[in-house]
Tab-separated table of C-alpha atoms and ligand atoms in Angstrom:
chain	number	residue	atom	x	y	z
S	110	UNK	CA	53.407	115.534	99.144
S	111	UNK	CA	55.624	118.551	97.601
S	112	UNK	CA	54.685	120.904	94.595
S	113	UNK	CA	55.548	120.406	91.455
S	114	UNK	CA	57.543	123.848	92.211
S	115	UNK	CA	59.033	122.878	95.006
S	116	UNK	CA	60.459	119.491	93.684
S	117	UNK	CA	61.750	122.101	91.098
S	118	UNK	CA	63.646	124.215	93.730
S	119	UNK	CA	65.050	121.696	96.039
S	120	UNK	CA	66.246	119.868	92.768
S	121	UNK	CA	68.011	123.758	91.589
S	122	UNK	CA	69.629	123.420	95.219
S	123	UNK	CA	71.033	120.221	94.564
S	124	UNK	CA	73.193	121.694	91.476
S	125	UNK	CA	74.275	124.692	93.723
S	126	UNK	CA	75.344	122.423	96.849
S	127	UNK	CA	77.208	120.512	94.311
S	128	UNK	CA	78.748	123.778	91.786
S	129	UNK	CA	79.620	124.656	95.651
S	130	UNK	CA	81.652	121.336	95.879
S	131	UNK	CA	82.974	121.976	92.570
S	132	UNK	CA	83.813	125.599	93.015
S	133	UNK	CA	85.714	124.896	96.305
S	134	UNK	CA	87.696	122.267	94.551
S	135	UNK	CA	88.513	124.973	92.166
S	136	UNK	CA	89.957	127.261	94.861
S	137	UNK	CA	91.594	124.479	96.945
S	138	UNK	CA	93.541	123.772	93.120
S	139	UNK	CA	94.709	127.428	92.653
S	140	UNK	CA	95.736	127.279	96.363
S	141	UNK	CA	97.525	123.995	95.526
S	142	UNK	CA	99.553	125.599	92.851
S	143	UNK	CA	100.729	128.351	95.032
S	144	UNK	CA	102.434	125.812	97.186
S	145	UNK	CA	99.898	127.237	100.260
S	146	UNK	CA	98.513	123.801	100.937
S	147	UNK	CA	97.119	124.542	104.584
S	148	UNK	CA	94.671	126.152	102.410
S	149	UNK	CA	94.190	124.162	99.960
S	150	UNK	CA	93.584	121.314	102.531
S	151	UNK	CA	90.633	123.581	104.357
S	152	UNK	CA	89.308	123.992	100.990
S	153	UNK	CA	89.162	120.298	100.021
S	154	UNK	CA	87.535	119.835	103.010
S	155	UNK	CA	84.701	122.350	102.026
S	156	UNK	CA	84.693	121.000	99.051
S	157	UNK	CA	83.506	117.628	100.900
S	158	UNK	CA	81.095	119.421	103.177
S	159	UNK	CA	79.295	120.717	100.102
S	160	UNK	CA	79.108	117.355	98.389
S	161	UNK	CA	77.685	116.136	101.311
S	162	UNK	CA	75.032	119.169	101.360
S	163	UNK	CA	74.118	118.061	98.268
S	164	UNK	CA	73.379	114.297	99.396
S	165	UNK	CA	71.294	115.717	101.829
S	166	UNK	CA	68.928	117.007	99.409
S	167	UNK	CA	69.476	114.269	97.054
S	168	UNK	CA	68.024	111.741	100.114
S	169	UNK	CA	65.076	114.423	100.826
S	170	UNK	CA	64.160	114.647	97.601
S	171	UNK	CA	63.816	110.560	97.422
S	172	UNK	CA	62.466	110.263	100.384
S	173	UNK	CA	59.258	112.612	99.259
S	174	UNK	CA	58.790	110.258	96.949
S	175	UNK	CA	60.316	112.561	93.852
S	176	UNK	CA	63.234	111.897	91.775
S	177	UNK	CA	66.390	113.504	91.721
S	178	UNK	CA	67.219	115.094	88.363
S	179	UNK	CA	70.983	116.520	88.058
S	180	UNK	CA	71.735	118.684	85.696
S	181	UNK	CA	75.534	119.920	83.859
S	182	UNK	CA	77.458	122.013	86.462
S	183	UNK	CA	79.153	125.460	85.473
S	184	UNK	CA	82.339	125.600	85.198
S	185	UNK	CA	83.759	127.218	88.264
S	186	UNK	CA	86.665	129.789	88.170
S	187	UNK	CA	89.694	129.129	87.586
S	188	UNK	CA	91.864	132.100	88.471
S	189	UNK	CA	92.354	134.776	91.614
S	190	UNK	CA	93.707	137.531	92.279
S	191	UNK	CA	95.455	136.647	95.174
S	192	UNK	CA	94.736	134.238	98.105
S	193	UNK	CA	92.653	136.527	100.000
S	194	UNK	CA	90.347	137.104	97.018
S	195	UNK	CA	89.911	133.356	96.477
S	196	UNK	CA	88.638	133.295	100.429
S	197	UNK	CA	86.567	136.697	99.516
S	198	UNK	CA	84.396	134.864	96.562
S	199	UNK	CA	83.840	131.910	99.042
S	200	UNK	CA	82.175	134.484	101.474
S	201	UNK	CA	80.326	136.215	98.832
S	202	UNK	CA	79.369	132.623	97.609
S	203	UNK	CA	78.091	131.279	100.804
S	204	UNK	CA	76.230	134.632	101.625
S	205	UNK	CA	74.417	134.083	97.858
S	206	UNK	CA	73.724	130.235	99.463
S	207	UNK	CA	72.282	131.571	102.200
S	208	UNK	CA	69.729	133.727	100.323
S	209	UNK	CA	68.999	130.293	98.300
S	210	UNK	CA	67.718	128.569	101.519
S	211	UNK	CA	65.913	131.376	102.681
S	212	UNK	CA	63.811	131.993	99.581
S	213	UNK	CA	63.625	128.122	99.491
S	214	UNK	CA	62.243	128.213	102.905
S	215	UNK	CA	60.056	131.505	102.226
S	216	UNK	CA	58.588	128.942	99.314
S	217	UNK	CA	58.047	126.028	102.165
S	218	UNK	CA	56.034	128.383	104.235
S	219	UNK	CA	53.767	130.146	101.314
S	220	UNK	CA	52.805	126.468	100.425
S	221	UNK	CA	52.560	124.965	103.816
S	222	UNK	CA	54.580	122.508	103.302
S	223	UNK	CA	56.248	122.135	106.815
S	224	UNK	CA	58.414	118.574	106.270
S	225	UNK	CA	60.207	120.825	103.704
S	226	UNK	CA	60.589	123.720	105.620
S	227	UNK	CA	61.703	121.344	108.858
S	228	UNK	CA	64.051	119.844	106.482
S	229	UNK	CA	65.801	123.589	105.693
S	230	UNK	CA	66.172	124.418	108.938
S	231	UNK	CA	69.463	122.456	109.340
S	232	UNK	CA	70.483	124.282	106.050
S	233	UNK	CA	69.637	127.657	107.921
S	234	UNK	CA	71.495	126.716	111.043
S	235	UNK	CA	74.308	125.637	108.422
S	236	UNK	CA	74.564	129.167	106.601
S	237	UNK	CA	75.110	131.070	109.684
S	238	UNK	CA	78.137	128.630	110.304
S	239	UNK	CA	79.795	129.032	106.991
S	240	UNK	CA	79.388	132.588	106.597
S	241	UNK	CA	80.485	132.753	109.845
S	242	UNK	CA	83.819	131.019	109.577
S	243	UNK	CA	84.590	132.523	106.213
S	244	UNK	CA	84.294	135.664	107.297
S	245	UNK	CA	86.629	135.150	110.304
S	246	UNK	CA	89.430	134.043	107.631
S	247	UNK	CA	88.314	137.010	105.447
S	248	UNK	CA	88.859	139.485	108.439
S	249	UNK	CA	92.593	137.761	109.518
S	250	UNK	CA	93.669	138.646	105.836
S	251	UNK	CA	93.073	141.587	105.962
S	252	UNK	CA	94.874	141.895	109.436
S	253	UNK	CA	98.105	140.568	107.576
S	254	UNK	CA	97.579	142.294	104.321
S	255	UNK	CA	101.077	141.355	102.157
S	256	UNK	CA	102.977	139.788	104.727
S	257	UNK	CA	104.672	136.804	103.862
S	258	UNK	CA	105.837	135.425	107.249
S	259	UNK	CA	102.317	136.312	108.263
S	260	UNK	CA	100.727	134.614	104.757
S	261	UNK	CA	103.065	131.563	106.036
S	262	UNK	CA	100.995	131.764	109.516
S	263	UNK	CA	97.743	131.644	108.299
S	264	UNK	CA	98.410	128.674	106.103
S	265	UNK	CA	99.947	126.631	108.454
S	266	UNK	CA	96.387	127.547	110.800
S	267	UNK	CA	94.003	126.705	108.356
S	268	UNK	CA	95.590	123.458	107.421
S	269	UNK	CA	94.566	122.275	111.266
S	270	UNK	CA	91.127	122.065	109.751
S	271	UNK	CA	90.019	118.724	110.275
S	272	UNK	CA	92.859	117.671	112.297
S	273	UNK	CA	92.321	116.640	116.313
R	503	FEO	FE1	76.232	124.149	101.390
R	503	FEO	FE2	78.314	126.232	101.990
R	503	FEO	O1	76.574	125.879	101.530
């Protein structure tokens, strides 16, 4: 049996797993329009992940015997800077994510409640992932800085994404 709070929380989550979805879709849009679809592709598919993120707490929530409640989404950005920037917010958003789980989890421990807790794990093991990979892309922008051959590159790599 979860809290009341709890319930609460991992319903919150749901919203941001799916503003995540939302938000990538945003970025993999602007990324669209700038003809860089490599990127935009790597985006859509982060995009999916996140939807998917937020099924998984859509099931958990069920399957404790609580119901889902979704509420309206904000409306995610619409405009960057530049490519790199767009890639910058998605760090800065996953690293905000990750302190979401962890207070989630700090909650799942002050109330005992270990199924929960068990159940954030994967999320934990998750975060490191994302941040990780963003950060990587992050770091080979700033490597290339305004080059477009070099722009050119790194599209062309992320667009593998996905691909065997
Ligand atoms: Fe579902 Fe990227 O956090």
């Amino acid at each position: 049996m979860i809290s009341k709070k709890m319930e609460e929380a991992l319903n919150k989550q749901l919203n941001a797993e799916l503003f995540s979805s939302y938000l990538y879709l945003a970025m993999a849009a602007y990324l669209e329009d700038l003809n860089l679809n490599g990127m935009a592709s790597w985006m859509r598919l982060q995009s999916q992940e996140e939807y998917e993120h937020g099924l998984k707490f859509y099931e958990y929530i069920g399957s404790v015997g609580k119901r889902v409640k979704l509420e309206a989404l904000e409306t995610p950005q619409f405009e960057w800077k530049n490519p790199q920037e767009a890639f910058e917010a998605a760090l800065a958003h996953e690293k905000k994510i990750t302190k979401n789980i962890y207070d989630l989890s700090d909650l799942a421990v002050d109330e005992k409640d270990h199924a929960t807790r068990n159940f954030l794990n994967w999320f934990v093991d998750e975060q490191v992932e994302e941040v990780a990979s963003v950060t990587v892309i992050v770091e080979k922008f700033k490597m290339v800085s305004d080059s477009k051959n070099s722009l050119y590159l790194l599209d062309k790599e992320l667009g593998k994404r996905g691909q065997k």
